[in-house]
PDB file of C-alpha atoms in Angstrom:
ATOM      1  CA  MET A   1      -1.338  19.538  16.671  1.00 51.00           C
ATOM      2  CA  PRO A   2      -5.053  19.221  15.786  1.00 55.00           C
ATOM      3  CA  PRO A   3      -6.945  17.313  18.524  1.00 54.00           C
ATOM      4  CA  GLY A   4      -8.138  14.696  16.038  1.00 64.00           C
ATOM      5  CA  GLY A   5      -4.681  14.149  14.579  1.00 84.00           C
ATOM      6  CA  GLY A   6      -4.211  13.610  10.864  1.00 93.00           C
ATOM      7  CA  PHE A   7      -2.131  11.933   8.167  1.00 96.00           C
ATOM      8  CA  LEU A   8       1.491  12.388   7.193  1.00 97.00           C
ATOM      9  CA  ASN A   9       2.953  11.655   3.783  1.00 97.00           C
ATOM     10  CA  LEU A  10       6.494  10.610   4.681  1.00 98.00           C
ATOM     11  CA  LEU A  11       9.409   9.625   2.475  1.00 98.00           C
ATOM     12  CA  LYS A  12      10.998   6.436   3.786  1.00 97.00           C
ATOM     13  CA  PRO A  13      14.695   6.341   2.907  1.00 96.00           C
ATOM     14  CA  PRO A  14      16.447   3.095   1.971  1.00 95.00           C
ATOM     15  CA  GLY A  15      18.207   1.389   4.858  1.00 93.00           C
ATOM     16  CA  MET A  16      15.489   2.115   7.418  1.00 95.00           C
ATOM     17  CA  THR A  17      12.571  -0.086   8.360  1.00 94.00           C
ATOM     18  CA  SER A  18       9.059   1.317   8.345  1.00 95.00           C
ATOM     19  CA  HIS A  19       9.093   0.862  12.134  1.00 95.00           C
ATOM     20  CA  ASP A  20      12.269   2.994  12.355  1.00 96.00           C
ATOM     21  CA  VAL A  21      10.447   5.819  10.561  1.00 97.00           C
ATOM     22  CA  ILE A  22       7.514   5.598  12.974  1.00 97.00           C
ATOM     23  CA  SER A  23       9.840   5.659  15.989  1.00 97.00           C
ATOM     24  CA  LEU A  24      11.466   8.870  14.742  1.00 97.00           C
ATOM     25  CA  ALA A  25       8.084  10.426  13.956  1.00 96.00           C
ATOM     26  CA  ARG A  26       6.945   9.677  17.520  1.00 96.00           C
ATOM     27  CA  ARG A  27       9.966  11.496  18.929  1.00 96.00           C
ATOM     28  CA  ILE A  28       9.596  14.446  16.565  1.00 96.00           C
ATOM     29  CA  LEU A  29       5.882  14.941  17.240  1.00 95.00           C
ATOM     30  CA  ARG A  30       5.994  13.775  20.885  1.00 94.00           C
ATOM     31  CA  GLU A  31       2.993  11.598  20.130  1.00 93.00           C
ATOM     32  CA  LYS A  32       2.754   7.899  21.006  1.00 93.00           C
ATOM     33  CA  LYS A  33      -0.322   7.136  18.922  1.00 94.00           C
ATOM     34  CA  ILE A  34       1.226   6.826  15.443  1.00 96.00           C
ATOM     35  CA  GLY A  35       1.007   4.045  12.878  1.00 95.00           C
ATOM     36  CA  HIS A  36       1.716   3.419   9.208  1.00 95.00           C
ATOM     37  CA  ALA A  37      -0.076   1.774   6.297  1.00 92.00           C
ATOM     38  CA  GLY A  38       1.691  -0.599   3.913  1.00 87.00           C
ATOM     39  CA  THR A  39       5.093  -1.783   5.135  1.00 89.00           C
ATOM     40  CA  LEU A  40       8.058  -1.093   2.861  1.00 93.00           C
ATOM     41  CA  ASP A  41      11.091  -3.405   2.830  1.00 89.00           C
ATOM     42  CA  PRO A  42      14.177  -1.896   4.531  1.00 91.00           C
ATOM     43  CA  ALA A  43      16.018  -1.575   1.205  1.00 91.00           C
ATOM     44  CA  ALA A  44      13.053   0.100  -0.508  1.00 95.00           C
ATOM     45  CA  ALA A  45      12.245   3.797  -0.480  1.00 97.00           C
ATOM     46  CA  GLY A  46       9.236   5.958  -1.122  1.00 98.00           C
ATOM     47  CA  VAL A  47       5.819   6.919   0.139  1.00 98.00           C
ATOM     48  CA  LEU A  48       4.924   5.769   3.653  1.00 97.00           C
ATOM     49  CA  PRO A  49       1.428   6.896   4.742  1.00 97.00           C
ATOM     50  CA  VAL A  50       1.391   7.632   8.461  1.00 97.00           C
ATOM     51  CA  ALA A  51      -1.572   8.273  10.749  1.00 96.00           C
ATOM     52  CA  VAL A  52      -1.305  10.334  13.932  1.00 96.00           C
ATOM     53  CA  GLY A  53      -3.638  10.504  16.913  1.00 92.00           C
ATOM     54  CA  GLN A  54      -7.268   9.605  16.316  1.00 89.00           C
ATOM     55  CA  ALA A  55      -6.545   9.223  12.595  1.00 92.00           C
ATOM     56  CA  THR A  56      -4.832   5.898  13.404  1.00 93.00           C
ATOM     57  CA  ARG A  57      -8.354   4.448  13.417  1.00 92.00           C
ATOM     58  CA  LEU A  58      -8.400   5.019   9.648  1.00 94.00           C
ATOM     59  CA  ILE A  59      -5.176   3.163   8.793  1.00 93.00           C
ATOM     60  CA  GLU A  60      -7.030   0.092   7.551  1.00 92.00           C
ATOM     61  CA  TYR A  61      -8.724   2.203   4.873  1.00 93.00           C
ATOM     62  CA  LEU A  62      -5.410   3.577   3.625  1.00 91.00           C
ATOM     63  CA  GLU A  63      -4.178   0.011   3.167  1.00 87.00           C
ATOM     64  CA  GLN A  64      -7.008  -0.663   0.714  1.00 88.00           C
ATOM     65  CA  ALA A  65      -5.807   1.998  -1.735  1.00 93.00           C
ATOM     66  CA  ASP A  66      -4.117   1.211  -5.058  1.00 95.00           C
ATOM     67  CA  LYS A  67      -0.354   1.715  -5.287  1.00 97.00           C
ATOM     68  CA  SER A  68       2.306   2.700  -7.835  1.00 98.00           C
ATOM     69  CA  TYR A  69       5.940   1.571  -7.908  1.00 98.00           C
ATOM     70  CA  ARG A  70       9.114   2.022  -9.925  1.00 98.00           C
ATOM     71  CA  VAL A  71      11.162  -1.164  -9.861  1.00 98.00           C
ATOM     72  CA  GLU A  72      14.442  -2.390 -11.302  1.00 98.00           C
ATOM     73  CA  MET A  73      14.859  -6.093 -12.132  1.00 97.00           C
ATOM     74  CA  LYS A  74      18.120  -7.919 -12.723  1.00 97.00           C
ATOM     75  CA  PHE A  75      18.299 -11.202 -14.625  1.00 97.00           C
ATOM     76  CA  GLY A  76      20.716 -14.086 -14.169  1.00 95.00           C
ATOM     77  CA  PHE A  77      20.085 -15.250 -10.601  1.00 96.00           C
ATOM     78  CA  SER A  78      17.285 -15.822  -8.100  1.00 94.00           C
ATOM     79  CA  THR A  79      17.239 -15.629  -4.289  1.00 92.00           C
ATOM     80  CA  ASP A  80      15.118 -16.915  -1.426  1.00 87.00           C
ATOM     81  CA  SER A  81      13.913 -13.377  -0.639  1.00 86.00           C
ATOM     82  CA  GLY A  82      13.154 -12.297  -4.210  1.00 89.00           C
ATOM     83  CA  ASP A  83      15.575  -9.356  -4.049  1.00 92.00           C
ATOM     84  CA  ASP A  84      19.334  -9.016  -4.292  1.00 91.00           C
ATOM     85  CA  THR A  85      19.828  -9.192  -0.504  1.00 88.00           C
ATOM     86  CA  GLY A  86      18.804 -12.841  -0.175  1.00 87.00           C
ATOM     87  CA  ARG A  87      20.570 -16.173  -0.447  1.00 88.00           C
ATOM     88  CA  ILE A  88      21.180 -17.176  -4.073  1.00 93.00           C
ATOM     89  CA  LEU A  89      19.104 -20.192  -5.095  1.00 92.00           C
ATOM     90  CA  SER A  90      19.994 -20.421  -8.787  1.00 93.00           C
ATOM     91  CA  SER A  91      22.101 -18.611 -11.347  1.00 94.00           C
ATOM     92  CA  VAL A  92      23.166 -18.748 -14.962  1.00 94.00           C
ATOM     93  CA  SER A  93      26.687 -17.805 -16.028  1.00 87.00           C
ATOM     94  CA  SER A  94      25.629 -16.428 -19.397  1.00 91.00           C
ATOM     95  CA  PHE A  95      22.365 -15.783 -21.166  1.00 93.00           C
ATOM     96  CA  THR A  96      20.826 -13.857 -24.033  1.00 93.00           C
ATOM     97  CA  MET A  97      18.737 -10.978 -22.802  1.00 95.00           C
ATOM     98  CA  PRO A  98      15.178 -11.054 -24.204  1.00 95.00           C
ATOM     99  CA  SER A  99      14.369  -8.280 -26.642  1.00 96.00           C
ATOM    100  CA  LYS A 100      12.188  -5.339 -25.661  1.00 96.00           C
ATOM    101  CA  GLU A 101       9.377  -6.800 -27.747  1.00 96.00           C
ATOM    102  CA  GLU A 102       9.628 -10.174 -25.978  1.00 97.00           C
ATOM    103  CA  ILE A 103       9.610  -8.462 -22.591  1.00 97.00           C
ATOM    104  CA  ARG A 104       6.600  -6.287 -23.461  1.00 97.00           C
ATOM    105  CA  ASN A 105       4.711  -9.370 -24.642  1.00 97.00           C
ATOM    106  CA  VAL A 106       5.348 -11.061 -21.297  1.00 97.00           C
ATOM    107  CA  LEU A 107       4.417  -7.909 -19.378  1.00 97.00           C
ATOM    108  CA  ASN A 108       1.068  -7.899 -21.177  1.00 97.00           C
ATOM    109  CA  ARG A 109       0.411 -11.361 -19.739  1.00 97.00           C
ATOM    110  CA  PHE A 110       0.854  -9.957 -16.233  1.00 97.00           C
ATOM    111  CA  THR A 111      -1.551  -7.071 -16.735  1.00 97.00           C
ATOM    112  CA  GLY A 112      -5.030  -7.486 -15.307  1.00 97.00           C
ATOM    113  CA  SER A 113      -6.169  -9.931 -12.650  1.00 97.00           C
ATOM    114  CA  ILE A 114      -3.413 -12.439 -11.810  1.00 96.00           C
ATOM    115  CA  ARG A 115      -2.628 -15.059  -9.183  1.00 94.00           C
ATOM    116  CA  GLN A 116       0.442 -14.391  -7.080  1.00 93.00           C
ATOM    117  CA  THR A 117       2.199 -16.154  -4.212  1.00 85.00           C
ATOM    118  CA  PRO A 118       3.651 -13.674  -1.692  1.00 82.00           C
ATOM    119  CA  PRO A 119       7.334 -14.114  -0.813  1.00 74.00           C
ATOM    120  CA  ALA A 120       8.006 -16.091   2.349  1.00 62.00           C
ATOM    121  CA  TYR A 121      10.205 -13.218   3.536  1.00 59.00           C
ATOM    122  CA  SER A 122       7.264 -10.888   4.133  1.00 56.00           C
ATOM    123  CA  ALA A 123       5.328  -9.241   6.944  1.00 59.00           C
ATOM    124  CA  ILE A 124       2.289 -11.448   6.342  1.00 56.00           C
ATOM    125  CA  LYS A 125       1.208 -12.931   9.659  1.00 55.00           C
ATOM    126  CA  ILE A 126       0.729 -16.644  10.256  1.00 56.00           C
ATOM    127  CA  GLN A 127      -1.000 -17.402  13.546  1.00 57.00           C
ATOM    128  CA  GLY A 128      -0.039 -13.953  14.805  1.00 58.00           C
ATOM    129  CA  LYS A 129       3.628 -14.093  13.766  1.00 59.00           C
ATOM    130  CA  ARG A 130       5.261 -12.537  10.708  1.00 57.00           C
ATOM    131  CA  ALA A 131       6.327 -15.007   8.035  1.00 52.00           C
ATOM    132  CA  CYS A 132       9.832 -13.519   7.845  1.00 55.00           C
ATOM    133  CA  ASP A 133      10.321 -13.967  11.599  1.00 56.00           C
ATOM    134  CA  LEU A 134       9.248 -17.603  11.384  1.00 49.00           C
ATOM    135  CA  ILE A 135      11.797 -18.243   8.631  1.00 51.00           C
ATOM    136  CA  ARG A 136      14.554 -16.691  10.726  1.00 60.00           C
ATOM    137  CA  GLN A 137      13.593 -19.152  13.468  1.00 54.00           C
ATOM    138  CA  GLY A 138      14.232 -21.983  11.011  1.00 59.00           C
ATOM    139  CA  ARG A 139      10.581 -22.828  10.428  1.00 61.00           C
ATOM    140  CA  GLU A 140       9.203 -23.651   6.993  1.00 63.00           C
ATOM    141  CA  VAL A 141       6.645 -21.191   5.656  1.00 59.00           C
ATOM    142  CA  LYS A 142       4.204 -21.734   2.809  1.00 70.00           C
ATOM    143  CA  LEU A 143       1.922 -18.856   1.912  1.00 67.00           C
ATOM    144  CA  PRO A 144      -1.226 -19.357  -0.197  1.00 75.00           C
ATOM    145  CA  SER A 145      -1.534 -17.626  -3.544  1.00 83.00           C
ATOM    146  CA  ARG A 146      -3.885 -14.667  -3.912  1.00 87.00           C
ATOM    147  CA  THR A 147      -5.552 -12.692  -6.670  1.00 94.00           C
ATOM    148  CA  VAL A 148      -4.175  -9.207  -7.290  1.00 96.00           C
ATOM    149  CA  ASN A 149      -4.742  -6.655 -10.036  1.00 97.00           C
ATOM    150  CA  ILE A 150      -2.020  -5.082 -12.169  1.00 98.00           C
ATOM    151  CA  TYR A 151      -3.479  -2.007 -13.844  1.00 98.00           C
ATOM    152  CA  ARG A 152      -0.350  -0.870 -15.691  1.00 98.00           C
ATOM    153  CA  LEU A 153       3.037  -2.468 -16.307  1.00 97.00           C
ATOM    154  CA  ALA A 154       5.294  -0.235 -18.403  1.00 98.00           C
ATOM    155  CA  LEU A 155       8.851  -0.934 -19.600  1.00 98.00           C
ATOM    156  CA  LEU A 156      10.888   2.242 -19.040  1.00 98.00           C
ATOM    157  CA  SER A 157      14.413   1.106 -19.879  1.00 97.00           C
ATOM    158  CA  TRP A 158      16.345  -1.978 -21.035  1.00 97.00           C
ATOM    159  CA  THR A 159      19.998  -3.002 -20.653  1.00 95.00           C
ATOM    160  CA  PRO A 160      21.753  -6.348 -21.302  1.00 93.00           C
ATOM    161  CA  GLU A 161      21.067  -7.412 -17.681  1.00 94.00           C
ATOM    162  CA  ARG A 162      18.367  -5.171 -16.222  1.00 96.00           C
ATOM    163  CA  ILE A 163      15.006  -3.579 -16.921  1.00 98.00           C
ATOM    164  CA  LEU A 164      13.184  -0.714 -15.231  1.00 98.00           C
ATOM    165  CA  LEU A 165       9.409  -0.880 -14.841  1.00 98.00           C
ATOM    166  CA  ASP A 166       6.520   1.249 -13.646  1.00 98.00           C
ATOM    167  CA  VAL A 167       3.772  -0.712 -11.905  1.00 98.00           C
ATOM    168  CA  ASP A 168       0.271   0.417 -10.939  1.00 98.00           C
ATOM    169  CA  CYS A 169      -1.427  -2.267  -8.853  1.00 97.00           C
ATOM    170  CA  SER A 170      -4.000  -3.179  -6.251  1.00 96.00           C
ATOM    171  CA  LYS A 171      -3.416  -3.623  -2.544  1.00 92.00           C
ATOM    172  CA  GLY A 172      -1.707  -6.865  -1.590  1.00 90.00           C
ATOM    173  CA  THR A 173       0.594  -6.956  -4.631  1.00 94.00           C
ATOM    174  CA  TYR A 174       4.157  -8.044  -3.897  1.00 93.00           C
ATOM    175  CA  ILE A 175       6.607  -6.565  -6.382  1.00 96.00           C
ATOM    176  CA  ARG A 176       9.349  -9.068  -5.491  1.00 94.00           C
ATOM    177  CA  SER A 177       7.009 -11.909  -6.440  1.00 94.00           C
ATOM    178  CA  LEU A 178       6.048 -10.096  -9.627  1.00 96.00           C
ATOM    179  CA  CYS A 179       9.715  -9.817 -10.621  1.00 96.00           C
ATOM    180  CA  GLN A 180      10.301 -13.518  -9.967  1.00 95.00           C
ATOM    181  CA  ASP A 181       7.211 -14.478 -11.972  1.00 96.00           C
ATOM    182  CA  ILE A 182       8.196 -12.260 -14.907  1.00 97.00           C
ATOM    183  CA  GLY A 183      11.636 -13.882 -14.891  1.00 96.00           C
ATOM    184  CA  GLN A 184      10.095 -17.359 -14.932  1.00 95.00           C
ATOM    185  CA  ALA A 185       7.874 -16.381 -17.862  1.00 97.00           C
ATOM    186  CA  LEU A 186      11.044 -15.319 -19.719  1.00 97.00           C
ATOM    187  CA  ASP A 187      12.857 -18.548 -18.714  1.00 96.00           C
ATOM    188  CA  LEU A 188      15.410 -16.582 -16.711  1.00 96.00           C
ATOM    189  CA  PRO A 189      15.986 -16.281 -12.965  1.00 96.00           C
ATOM    190  CA  ALA A 190      15.413 -12.707 -11.818  1.00 96.00           C
ATOM    191  CA  VAL A 191      15.398 -10.569  -8.689  1.00 96.00           C
ATOM    192  CA  MET A 192      14.255  -7.125  -7.668  1.00 96.00           C
ATOM    193  CA  THR A 193      17.261  -4.814  -7.175  1.00 96.00           C
ATOM    194  CA  PHE A 194      15.633  -1.422  -6.577  1.00 95.00           C
ATOM    195  CA  LEU A 195      12.159  -0.285  -5.494  1.00 97.00           C
ATOM    196  CA  VAL A 196      10.535   3.097  -4.977  1.00 98.00           C
ATOM    197  CA  ARG A 197       6.892   3.386  -3.995  1.00 98.00           C
ATOM    198  CA  ARG A 198       5.594   6.389  -5.876  1.00 98.00           C
ATOM    199  CA  ARG A 199       1.986   6.441  -4.728  1.00 97.00           C
ATOM    200  CA  VAL A 200      -0.443   5.013  -2.175  1.00 97.00           C
ATOM    201  CA  GLY A 201      -3.917   6.231  -3.057  1.00 95.00           C
ATOM    202  CA  ASP A 202      -3.759  10.023  -2.711  1.00 95.00           C
ATOM    203  CA  PHE A 203      -0.282   9.967  -1.130  1.00 97.00           C
ATOM    204  CA  ARG A 204       2.226  10.846  -3.862  1.00 97.00           C
ATOM    205  CA  LEU A 205       6.004  10.798  -3.927  1.00 98.00           C
ATOM    206  CA  GLU A 206       6.334  14.394  -5.113  1.00 97.00           C
ATOM    207  CA  ASP A 207       4.471  15.581  -1.985  1.00 97.00           C
ATOM    208  CA  ALA A 208       6.252  13.321   0.532  1.00 98.00           C
ATOM    209  CA  LEU A 209       8.240  14.870   3.382  1.00 98.00           C
ATOM    210  CA  SER A 210      11.659  13.710   4.476  1.00 97.00           C
ATOM    211  CA  LEU A 211      12.197  13.134   8.193  1.00 97.00           C
ATOM    212  CA  GLU A 212      14.301  16.294   8.241  1.00 97.00           C
ATOM    213  CA  GLU A 213      11.376  18.275   6.820  1.00 98.00           C
ATOM    214  CA  LEU A 214       9.023  16.713   9.368  1.00 97.00           C
ATOM    215  CA  ALA A 215      11.385  17.821  12.154  1.00 97.00           C
ATOM    216  CA  GLN A 216      11.092  21.388  10.861  1.00 97.00           C
ATOM    217  CA  GLN A 217       7.327  21.430  10.319  1.00 96.00           C
ATOM    218  CA  LYS A 218       6.231  19.152  13.173  1.00 94.00           C
ATOM    219  CA  GLY A 219       2.435  19.257  13.660  1.00 92.00           C
ATOM    220  CA  LYS A 220       2.002  21.692  10.771  1.00 94.00           C
ATOM    221  CA  ALA A 221       2.725  18.794   8.403  1.00 95.00           C
ATOM    222  CA  LEU A 222      -0.468  16.947   9.391  1.00 95.00           C
ATOM    223  CA  LEU A 223      -3.045  16.552   6.624  1.00 94.00           C
ATOM    224  CA  ALA A 224      -6.815  16.296   6.987  1.00 91.00           C
ATOM    225  CA  PRO A 225      -7.710  12.565   6.879  1.00 89.00           C
ATOM    226  CA  ALA A 226     -10.742  12.891   4.616  1.00 87.00           C
ATOM    227  CA  SER A 227      -8.723  14.597   1.884  1.00 86.00           C
ATOM    228  CA  LEU A 228      -6.607  11.461   1.463  1.00 92.00           C
ATOM    229  CA  LEU A 229      -9.355   8.850   1.297  1.00 93.00           C
ATOM    230  CA  SER A 230     -10.725   9.586  -2.166  1.00 91.00           C
ATOM    231  CA  HIS A 231     -10.638   5.879  -3.078  1.00 91.00           C
ATOM    232  CA  LEU A 232     -13.734   5.652  -0.859  1.00 93.00           C
ATOM    233  CA  ALA A 233     -16.899   7.220  -2.290  1.00 93.00           C
ATOM    234  CA  ARG A 234     -18.234  10.311  -0.536  1.00 94.00           C
ATOM    235  CA  TYR A 235     -21.670  10.224   1.072  1.00 95.00           C
ATOM    236  CA  ASP A 236     -23.352  13.408   2.326  1.00 95.00           C
ATOM    237  CA  LEU A 237     -25.617  12.622   5.227  1.00 95.00           C
ATOM    238  CA  ALA A 238     -28.542  14.896   5.998  1.00 94.00           C
ATOM    239  CA  PRO A 239     -27.468  17.135   8.913  1.00 92.00           C
ATOM    240  CA  SER A 240     -30.496  15.942  10.856  1.00 94.00           C
ATOM    241  CA  ARG A 241     -29.014  12.409  10.810  1.00 95.00           C
ATOM    242  CA  GLU A 242     -25.546  13.343  12.107  1.00 95.00           C
ATOM    243  CA  ARG A 243     -26.353  12.608  15.740  1.00 94.00           C
ATOM    244  CA  ALA A 244     -27.931   9.281  14.784  1.00 96.00           C
ATOM    245  CA  PHE A 245     -24.837   8.276  12.770  1.00 96.00           C
ATOM    246  CA  CYS A 246     -22.507   9.239  15.610  1.00 94.00           C
ATOM    247  CA  ASN A 247     -24.632   7.136  17.970  1.00 94.00           C
ATOM    248  CA  GLY A 248     -24.283   4.091  15.721  1.00 95.00           C
ATOM    249  CA  LEU A 249     -27.741   4.228  14.144  1.00 96.00           C
ATOM    250  CA  ARG A 250     -28.428   3.364  10.506  1.00 97.00           C
ATOM    251  CA  THR A 251     -29.863   5.738   7.917  1.00 96.00           C
ATOM    252  CA  HIS A 252     -32.170   4.423   5.202  1.00 96.00           C
ATOM    253  CA  ASP A 253     -31.510   5.677   1.654  1.00 95.00           C
ATOM    254  CA  ALA A 254     -33.316   3.759  -1.069  1.00 91.00           C
ATOM    255  CA  LEU A 255     -32.176   6.170  -3.804  1.00 91.00           C
ATOM    256  CA  TYR A 256     -28.436   5.887  -3.228  1.00 91.00           C
ATOM    257  CA  VAL A 257     -26.436   4.111  -5.935  1.00 89.00           C
ATOM    258  CA  PRO A 258     -23.181   2.882  -4.355  1.00 84.00           C
ATOM    259  CA  VAL A 259     -19.832   3.239  -6.115  1.00 86.00           C
ATOM    260  CA  THR A 260     -17.970   1.640  -3.220  1.00 85.00           C
ATOM    261  CA  ASP A 261     -19.566  -0.102  -0.250  1.00 89.00           C
ATOM    262  CA  LEU A 262     -17.270   1.750   2.173  1.00 94.00           C
ATOM    263  CA  LEU A 263     -17.975   5.475   2.308  1.00 95.00           C
ATOM    264  CA  ARG A 264     -16.506   8.718   3.556  1.00 94.00           C
ATOM    265  CA  VAL A 265     -19.465  10.167   5.421  1.00 95.00           C
ATOM    266  CA  TYR A 266     -20.005  13.915   5.695  1.00 95.00           C
ATOM    267  CA  ALA A 267     -22.621  16.022   7.446  1.00 94.00           C
ATOM    268  CA  ALA A 268     -22.907  19.747   6.685  1.00 92.00           C
ATOM    269  CA  ASP A 269     -19.747  19.372   4.567  1.00 92.00           C
ATOM    270  CA  ARG A 270     -17.801  18.051   7.572  1.00 91.00           C
ATOM    271  CA  PHE A 271     -16.167  14.631   7.639  1.00 92.00           C
ATOM    272  CA  ILE A 272     -17.676  12.596  10.483  1.00 93.00           C
ATOM    273  CA  GLY A 273     -16.503   9.055   9.798  1.00 93.00           C
ATOM    274  CA  ILE A 274     -16.616   5.885   7.736  1.00 95.00           C
ATOM    275  CA  GLY A 275     -19.875   4.207   6.766  1.00 96.00           C
ATOM    276  CA  ARG A 276     -20.854   1.086   4.868  1.00 96.00           C
ATOM    277  CA  TYR A 277     -23.745   0.802   2.456  1.00 95.00           C
ATOM    278  CA  ASP A 278     -25.884  -2.262   3.197  1.00 95.00           C
ATOM    279  CA  ARG A 279     -27.278  -3.192  -0.210  1.00 92.00           C
ATOM    280  CA  SER A 280     -29.902  -5.554   1.181  1.00 93.00           C
ATOM    281  CA  SER A 281     -31.483  -3.037   3.564  1.00 94.00           C
ATOM    282  CA  ARG A 282     -30.432   0.061   1.571  1.00 95.00           C
ATOM    283  CA  GLU A 283     -29.026   1.681   4.669  1.00 96.00           C
ATOM    284  CA  ILE A 284     -25.903   3.630   5.579  1.00 96.00           C
ATOM    285  CA  VAL A 285     -24.314   1.755   8.482  1.00 97.00           C
ATOM    286  CA  PRO A 286     -21.846   3.581  10.765  1.00 97.00           C
ATOM    287  CA  VAL A 287     -18.469   1.814  10.860  1.00 96.00           C
ATOM    288  CA  LYS A 288     -16.178   4.355  12.511  1.00 93.00           C
ATOM    289  CA  VAL A 289     -17.071   7.763  13.891  1.00 92.00           C
ATOM    290  CA  ILE A 290     -14.356  10.403  13.861  1.00 85.00           C
ATOM    291  CA  GLN A 291     -14.887  13.148  16.424  1.00 65.00           C
ATOM    292  CA  ARG A 292     -13.946  16.730  15.621  1.00 53.00           C
TER     293      ARG A 292
END
């Protein structure tokens, strides 16, 4: 295994928690320092970005990446969890399914910047404890709404009870909440019945490894961290400033035009860490240094 560790693109199967996947990866790689970005519900499947070794220091930057999902919605009932595993809150015995045109019109209303309230059954922490754990303890949980961005919302298929959607969205988007909100806009209770995460930034479903494949490849499956952080702009530092950056010193660059404030910083074509562009002082500020 490379001394600096790396990333894994793992395929989480339905029926396992994200923590279960990490526990197995630890045993397979014989490495304690492993973490994941973006928790998937136990019933969901798909891409689970995993960081190993020193690369765990970069997990927070993976979580900022945009995501893509394929989701199935069923109409006719709603639950406290937003999916079909929860306690039923309301139901209708019969209803007329909206037409494809009506559904597409509603989907258009959910494209762009929207306000969304995360489901109470979530991993969001309240005073250090996960909201879902608090609910299981019998405590009432109210989460504030947030702004998220839906870049694409495409209707793939339609049946008299269900629809299948593709969703491209920003970090922090809860697909269960999106399904509930779409149902409300159509005047029908709705739940999420199936979810596959197809992409997290540069991590794509078609490249994801099963746990069986990881057991075969072991450390050979590790990917270079910098190659999977393309949602952060690249900044090439003058080689003469590498030591200064690694020692936490700023580098002035009045000519740089930032695309993103957080940067992948390179020196002599080698990834050395994460920087931040300070627009007021026009300096590259070291945030995290990644040793070779």
